[in-house]
Amino acid sequence: MAKELNSKIPAGPVPEKWKEYKAHQRLVNPKNKLKLDVIVVGTGLAGASAAASLGEMGFNVLNFCIQDSPRRAHSIAAQGGINAAKCYQNDGDSVYRLFYDTVKGGDYRAREANVYRLAEVSNNIIDQCVAQGVPFAREYGGMLANRSFGGAQVSRTFYAKGQTGQQLLLGAYSSLSCQVNAGNVKLFTRYEMEDVVIVDGRARGIIAKDLRTGKLERFSANAVVIATGGYGNTYFLSTNAMGCNCTAAVQCYRKGAYFANPSYVQIHPTCIPVHGDKQSKLTLMSESLRNDGRIWVPKKIEDAKKLQKGEMQPWDIAEEDRDYYLERRYPAFGNLVPRDVASRAAKERCDKGFGVNNTGLAVYLDFSESINRLGIDVIMQRYGNLFEMYEEITDVFPGELANEINGVKYYKPMMIFPAVHYTMGGIWVDYELQTTIPGLFAIGECNFSDHGANRLGASALMQGLADGYFVLPYTIQNYLADQTVWPKVSTDLPEFAEAEKKVDAEFDRLLKIQGKRSVDSIHKELGHIMWEYVGMGRTAEGLKTGLKKMHDLEKEFDTNLFVPGSKEGLNIELDKAIHLRDFFTMGQLVAFDALSRNESCGGHFREEYQTEEGEAKRDDENYFYVGCWEYKGKGNEPELIKEPLEYEAIKVQTRNYKN
Ligand SMILES: Cc1cc2nc3c(=O)[nH]c(=O)nc-3n(C[C@H](O)[C@H](O)[C@H](O)COP(=O)(O)OP(=O)(O)OC[C@H]3O[C@@H](n4cnc5c(N)ncnc54)[C@H](O)[C@@H]3O)c2cc1C
């Protein structure tokens, strides 16, 4: 029988506790001269917003990132938008509706109370960002514009062309810079957190490496916040930036922080298909394109075969011979079903032989209907930079007129296929975003908190900024209120020395192997194992095989890795080797979790558990919990601890996007 975990969720979804948090705010009023130190690791949307807010509240913030500027965090990649329940479209949206859609979209595996809080603060985020000058798209009359994203029947997504993440990060960065200028935030760019330091059971600091000099440094603080993003790059090929890694999160896990729901990995349906084995990165085509693009494959298998061989072009296929399979299967939501549903439907068509591209592993995303209806100028205004990005990579411009059949004009479509994109799992946090290690907090994509088994589009930015601007700045004070009587610990303590020694020893170990294989060649192999056995469709047998293969490959990593250079100065290969060490731990954790969850829900699809129509089959009787994992040492199976889910406001039911 697994242990049970108490998440400290207040009764009911409405967080009454907020009033208490406001009272604590007085403790850190700058006038009180109580300067407590907080380390924030990460400058993505979650980290930058948290560091800026904590600085403004009068804390001394030490803010770390691996890039040369906070503005280069992976968050700038976000294209499509950010959700909020403003109801500017007057289409019936509300805080409750956003809350409901998010819980349903997460296949009823999210914590109800957290999601309600997220929906509540969503509108404040938009106000905050507008005040910072974020140039959201506007209607002709000046109102902020909205578009639709998957899993919702209202338009609630605020956007800045296809660069929403970049514009939001510029806003957060301007606030952060203001606090740097005020002396409240000190930035440590090109620094990588290598370990968290625990003193008397509390997080008291970190060991970080100056990536330029290779030197290890010790930092102490009253609390540590990690905002280091997701673990999608475990799969090698993903839409994540190349630098995304899970080293900080995995080190926290090794030091005793529980890791929750690792098997919930989001596979995004609209990415540019893999085009060869030399590729190191996949490119997302934003979900916003599904507002105006229609997804299809040929109805006839012989057409699919001809398309695969290049004997036919998509624009040669007339309307009646196209299968708009999402519109056919899910008439109520059509092309805007959630990502897990759309990805599985694409896989189903390709598995049955209807896929296109020379590999048979792609479907079309076609704008012909919307260009005919709205004109190319309107479509370019909405998605111009995405069309250009697609053309740059594939040499096909999706808005180019290609054929006319029976008076209908057909434009060149995009080809897309599902790819690893986002990780719903992450470091377990309670309602106050504190991990199982007191004093250690986790925010943004690196925690597990709000998306259940599947995240709806445009809600990662919402969660990251909710955590950073509106949740953590309040909740962390419940912890810090007691810290006013604690002196900041010295970095000369043996705990710091010990942690630094271990990190250093790891560098030596990896450098000394002097084997024959590069980091990337092993990482690529790990990615293949993950995609094949722990990817879109999983089985108990496949997961066991995947675990065995990962175990063997990890041995290869430990004995046959080649890292050139030394630990002094810049050594990117050494940094990558450390990341890969942690992707191994992560990959196995994903597989253990997937193996333990004998049901299908959201991004976790166990082929043994599906309905006759191929939909995910949940088992609420046995798996209605957050699966938390405790580290038990390298090579050992981690221990599962269950946090039971409690729903009061929403009735748990089978997800339905058909009617
Ligand atoms: C192509 C793409 C498009 C997307 N579009 C959208 C969208 O339209 N809407 C939406 O809501 N979501 C979108 N997402 C998801 C969203 O962008 C991310 O989930 C979100 O930006 C994550 O923010 P974060 O602050 O948690 O982490 P990140 O932005 O990943 O930032 C992580 C930070 O941690 C730092 N870091 C990492 N490890 C260490 C370490 N060991 N030491 C020191 N620093 C470290 C990095 O330097 C960085 O500053 C998209 C994702 C992708 C890949």
XYZ file of C-alpha atoms and ligand atoms in Angstrom, residues 41-48 64-67 69-70 72-83 149 164-165 169 188 191-194 208 227-230 239-241 243-249 281-284 286 339 421-422 443-446 455-464 579, ligand 1:
126
model
C 16.582 29.883 -10.354
C 15.236 30.645 -13.824
C 14.312 33.742 -15.771
C 11.585 32.349 -18.007
C 8.141 33.783 -17.557
C 7.744 32.077 -14.190
C 11.187 32.966 -12.827
C 11.387 36.530 -14.165
C 20.043 32.764 -11.970
C 19.825 31.639 -15.581
C 21.941 29.644 -17.974
C 21.547 32.051 -20.893
C 20.384 37.292 -20.780
C 17.091 36.589 -18.974
C 16.703 34.439 -23.916
C 14.845 31.987 -21.670
C 12.882 29.306 -23.484
C 9.621 31.175 -22.763
C 10.313 33.460 -25.723
C 9.444 30.523 -27.979
C 5.779 30.661 -26.969
C 3.829 31.635 -30.011
C 0.085 31.368 -29.742
C -1.169 33.187 -26.671
C -2.249 33.307 -23.069
C -5.703 32.546 -21.669
C -7.492 27.516 -28.550
C 3.271 36.112 -27.352
C 5.955 34.547 -25.155
C 8.960 38.070 -21.383
C 23.611 35.782 -12.321
C 25.220 30.378 -14.154
C 23.862 26.863 -13.798
C 22.417 25.494 -10.584
C 24.069 22.127 -10.006
C 26.008 26.974 -9.082
C 11.594 27.931 -12.126
C 13.703 25.890 -14.486
C 11.148 24.652 -17.042
C 10.137 21.178 -18.227
C 9.794 21.565 -29.634
C 11.740 22.804 -26.595
C 14.794 25.010 -26.922
C 19.195 24.317 -23.748
C 16.106 23.115 -21.862
C 17.105 20.560 -19.286
C 15.860 19.083 -16.050
C 19.073 19.097 -14.035
C 17.875 21.478 -11.306
C 14.571 19.638 -10.879
C 15.159 20.043 -32.898
C 11.507 20.048 -33.923
C 9.525 23.158 -34.762
C 6.070 23.869 -33.470
C 1.218 27.114 -33.132
C -3.912 18.416 -28.031
C 6.143 19.647 -26.470
C 5.324 20.196 -22.801
C 6.930 27.356 -10.096
C 6.059 27.377 -13.787
C 6.534 24.339 -16.007
C 8.914 22.682 -13.550
C -2.558 21.018 -20.638
C -4.869 23.141 -22.731
C -3.217 25.517 -25.192
C -2.291 29.005 -23.946
C -2.436 27.953 -20.321
C 1.284 27.416 -19.632
C 2.009 31.137 -19.873
C -1.061 31.768 -17.740
C 0.201 29.352 -15.080
C 3.805 30.587 -15.174
C 22.057 17.239 -18.450
C 7.516 26.320 -29.312
C 6.689 26.525 -28.081
C 5.570 27.337 -28.130
C 4.784 27.540 -27.001
N 3.687 28.346 -27.082
C 2.938 28.553 -25.982
C 1.811 29.413 -26.032
O 1.496 29.994 -27.052
N 1.093 29.594 -24.906
C 1.408 28.969 -23.733
O 0.723 29.178 -22.737
N 2.493 28.164 -23.651
C 3.256 27.937 -24.740
N 4.341 27.116 -24.659
C 4.760 26.585 -23.354
C 5.478 27.681 -22.582
O 6.271 28.452 -23.437
C 6.362 27.125 -21.475
O 5.692 26.154 -20.765
C 6.768 28.238 -20.523
O 7.317 29.314 -21.227
C 7.735 27.737 -19.471
O 8.148 28.845 -18.712
P 9.057 28.639 -17.436
O 9.340 30.007 -16.923
O 8.436 27.677 -16.507
O 10.389 27.969 -17.968
P 11.405 28.400 -19.144
O 10.920 29.484 -20.000
O 11.828 27.116 -19.772
O 12.622 29.005 -18.352
C 13.508 28.200 -17.625
C 14.544 29.092 -17.006
O 15.330 28.314 -16.120
C 16.701 28.541 -16.382
N 17.394 27.308 -16.021
C 17.109 26.036 -16.384
N 17.928 25.183 -15.755
C 18.738 25.931 -14.970
C 19.779 25.620 -14.071
N 20.148 24.361 -13.786
N 20.425 26.657 -13.466
C 20.085 27.962 -13.694
N 19.061 28.283 -14.524
C 18.417 27.282 -15.140
C 16.798 28.907 -17.837
O 17.959 29.657 -18.054
C 15.516 29.740 -17.986
O 15.788 31.047 -17.575
C 5.129 26.893 -25.793
C 6.256 26.079 -25.741
C 7.024 25.885 -26.873
C 8.190 24.954 -26.797
